[in-house]
XYZ file of C-alpha atoms in Angstrom:
243
model
C -141.615 -36.229 84.900
C -139.523 -37.856 83.229
C -139.826 -41.260 81.016
C -136.339 -43.187 79.657
C -138.013 -46.268 77.949
C -135.430 -48.782 76.114
C -133.544 -45.424 75.209
C -130.972 -45.983 72.273
C -128.778 -43.096 71.166
C -125.216 -41.919 69.718
C -122.695 -39.959 68.238
C -121.005 -39.949 64.689
C -122.699 -43.225 64.258
C -121.703 -45.401 67.028
C -124.417 -46.387 69.330
C -123.323 -45.341 73.293
C -127.041 -45.626 75.345
C -128.335 -49.240 74.338
C -131.573 -49.786 76.038
C -132.213 -46.745 79.139
C -134.509 -47.169 81.103
C -135.114 -44.263 83.451
C -138.396 -42.721 85.627
C -138.122 -39.489 87.432
C -140.703 -38.474 89.653
C -141.853 -34.501 90.994
C -139.106 -34.536 94.111
C -137.327 -36.781 93.421
C -133.391 -37.108 92.934
C -132.140 -39.635 91.141
C -127.609 -40.420 91.337
C -125.683 -42.071 88.140
C -122.720 -44.359 88.841
C -120.199 -45.228 86.730
C -116.503 -45.631 84.880
C -115.557 -42.567 82.419
C -117.323 -43.179 79.314
C -119.740 -45.556 80.676
C -122.287 -42.389 78.585
C -123.696 -40.708 81.606
C -122.903 -37.425 80.163
C -123.837 -38.525 76.922
C -127.603 -39.685 78.939
C -127.110 -35.641 80.451
C -126.719 -34.653 76.317
C -129.657 -36.838 74.647
C -132.097 -35.623 77.576
C -131.398 -32.004 77.003
C -131.122 -32.425 73.330
C -127.615 -31.959 72.300
C -127.320 -31.683 68.739
C -124.301 -33.549 68.755
C -126.712 -35.914 69.821
C -129.275 -38.733 67.730
C -132.060 -40.564 69.549
C -131.958 -44.739 67.709
C -134.698 -46.115 69.772
C -136.840 -46.061 72.664
C -138.890 -43.319 73.852
C -137.942 -40.275 76.056
C -140.979 -38.082 77.732
C -140.982 -35.340 80.345
C -144.252 -34.026 81.650
C -146.123 -37.095 78.668
C -144.433 -34.663 75.686
C -142.382 -36.236 73.657
C -138.641 -35.178 74.252
C -136.917 -36.232 71.079
C -138.879 -34.065 69.003
C -137.987 -30.963 70.395
C -135.473 -28.242 69.784
C -132.785 -27.670 72.928
C -134.528 -24.344 73.586
C -138.024 -25.651 73.646
C -136.613 -28.352 76.085
C -134.721 -25.649 79.082
C -138.194 -23.395 78.425
C -139.990 -26.573 79.340
C -138.302 -26.352 82.621
C -134.895 -29.340 81.920
C -131.736 -27.685 83.495
C -128.046 -28.722 82.622
C -125.480 -27.939 84.870
C -121.826 -28.777 82.386
C -119.269 -30.917 83.562
C -117.422 -28.033 81.900
C -119.257 -24.806 81.645
C -117.924 -22.955 78.568
C -116.657 -19.262 78.776
C -119.360 -16.799 76.418
C -117.428 -13.377 75.859
C -119.945 -10.600 75.386
C -122.994 -11.488 77.510
C -122.334 -10.800 81.197
C -123.794 -13.034 83.881
C -126.788 -10.856 85.063
C -127.275 -10.687 81.719
C -127.648 -14.620 80.537
C -129.427 -15.249 83.438
C -132.244 -12.131 83.067
C -132.509 -13.372 79.037
C -133.183 -16.920 80.312
C -134.945 -16.708 82.781
C -137.330 -13.447 81.159
C -137.567 -16.661 78.052
C -139.235 -18.854 80.368
C -141.609 -16.861 82.045
C -142.370 -14.830 79.101
C -142.637 -12.234 80.975
C -140.384 -8.616 81.465
C -138.798 -8.271 84.955
C -138.271 -5.866 87.554
C -135.243 -5.071 87.342
C -134.137 -3.493 90.615
C -135.609 -6.791 92.550
C -133.782 -8.841 89.960
C -130.619 -7.597 91.160
C -131.225 -8.013 93.972
C -131.958 -11.650 94.001
C -129.176 -12.031 92.039
C -126.717 -10.766 94.419
C -127.497 -12.074 97.349
C -127.921 -15.543 96.105
C -124.579 -15.044 94.514
C -123.820 -13.968 98.250
C -124.711 -17.236 98.825
C -122.843 -19.111 97.605
C -119.404 -17.342 98.106
C -119.609 -15.713 94.530
C -117.959 -11.485 94.277
C -120.308 -9.885 92.856
C -117.836 -8.274 91.065
C -118.463 -11.767 89.193
C -122.314 -10.756 88.387
C -120.994 -8.180 85.747
C -118.173 -10.072 83.613
C -118.634 -11.733 81.110
C -120.349 -15.517 81.723
C -117.147 -17.502 82.791
C -114.863 -14.909 81.010
C -111.594 -15.890 83.187
C -113.279 -17.430 85.701
C -111.797 -20.426 87.606
C -112.880 -23.626 87.785
C -114.446 -23.236 90.577
C -115.510 -20.244 90.317
C -117.766 -21.702 86.931
C -119.368 -24.643 88.631
C -120.614 -21.706 91.070
C -121.689 -19.809 88.412
C -123.621 -22.444 87.647
C -125.691 -23.235 90.826
C -126.116 -19.783 90.767
C -127.844 -20.023 86.983
C -129.844 -23.373 88.855
C -131.287 -21.333 91.957
C -132.323 -18.138 89.766
C -133.762 -20.352 86.701
C -136.255 -22.320 89.220
C -136.076 -25.148 86.218
C -138.615 -28.146 86.942
C -135.389 -31.614 86.166
C -132.003 -30.337 87.412
C -129.733 -32.222 85.873
C -126.165 -31.845 87.367
C -122.840 -33.639 85.135
C -120.636 -33.687 87.757
C -120.795 -30.463 89.004
C -118.446 -31.144 91.336
C -115.612 -32.154 89.373
C -112.268 -30.421 90.418
C -113.557 -28.522 93.458
C -111.695 -28.216 97.038
C -114.181 -29.426 99.988
C -115.175 -25.777 100.629
C -116.674 -25.524 97.138
C -118.157 -29.324 97.256
C -119.960 -27.693 100.583
C -121.330 -24.295 98.833
C -122.249 -26.170 95.303
C -123.688 -28.712 98.445
C -125.743 -26.503 100.202
C -126.239 -24.843 96.891
C -128.563 -28.253 95.606
C -130.149 -28.717 98.526
C -131.573 -25.216 98.283
C -132.884 -26.120 95.428
C -134.591 -28.899 95.582
C -138.271 -29.689 97.242
C -140.697 -31.432 96.284
C -141.878 -29.886 92.978
C -139.222 -30.370 90.900
C -136.235 -33.546 90.572
C -132.283 -33.678 90.117
C -130.723 -36.452 88.046
C -126.999 -35.835 89.397
C -123.795 -37.277 88.261
C -120.766 -37.647 90.556
C -117.514 -39.140 91.240
C -117.749 -37.678 94.853
C -120.310 -38.120 97.517
C -119.657 -35.369 98.813
C -121.842 -33.602 97.231
C -124.900 -35.067 97.970
C -123.955 -34.727 101.780
C -127.025 -32.157 102.249
C -129.119 -34.163 99.967
C -131.178 -37.296 100.880
C -130.716 -39.509 97.691
C -134.120 -41.425 96.580
C -132.589 -43.853 94.137
C -129.475 -44.727 92.548
C -127.940 -46.140 89.728
C -124.971 -48.150 87.815
C -124.661 -46.974 84.387
C -121.584 -49.334 82.598
C -121.605 -49.344 78.719
C -123.825 -48.189 77.985
C -126.395 -49.973 80.655
C -128.148 -49.872 83.459
C -127.030 -52.849 85.396
C -127.815 -51.759 88.840
C -130.214 -50.263 90.756
C -130.549 -49.238 94.732
C -130.967 -46.705 97.091
C -128.493 -45.015 98.789
C -126.684 -47.405 99.792
C -125.513 -48.400 96.752
C -123.522 -44.672 96.142
C -122.472 -46.209 100.525
C -121.156 -49.417 98.050
C -119.583 -47.963 94.612
C -118.002 -45.215 97.776
C -116.024 -48.021 99.829
C -115.619 -50.906 96.649
C -116.056 -50.114 92.829
C -117.693 -50.784 90.278
C -115.541 -54.422 89.389
C -118.318 -56.494 91.126
C -120.704 -54.978 88.881
C -118.036 -55.649 85.672
C -117.278 -58.669 86.161
C -121.662 -59.758 85.677
């Protein structure tokens, strides 16, 4: 589904990713671990095509298509979704209108509004989101936890092929992390894939991790299975930083 080969990228003339190799197949869950400043969020933004970041070498493809030549909105329409570490507030457009417009843009079909609202309300209730928030402007006045749950609401409603989750669990209490984790588990199936950045293994509790990668100084220094997540949780990154 997603393949990066010797991917190099950076911002404002500074290279941050120094040759990333990553293959994500349909149905897989990948976890990217690493200390702050290692390049994790840069990788996510490069995959979705944030205009601030520039690819300086290597290749990046999605379902065999060259992502580097595609604009951000084209990547989103192709089925890539990014849940932001710090979701933006968007005054003037409600949560409902934002999600409906995005879904129609992806499918190219107009939706029956009553059916859409019923599905949206039911999904919001599963995530313990107050239905009143659906009619409010996107993230305006939302707490940090409400913003993160709103990201998962969008994920479930848009149903992308590839979900990139950039520390969606950061700043959440234990109960909120559980809600987010269950939301991601509900989304994931054999037809889609997830790439998750996290410092908190609780979000992975309801998920079956296929691969874990340790990213240090813009390079993957170790790849393993779910056991690698537990190792990092217990011992940190010191042994990788020494090598």
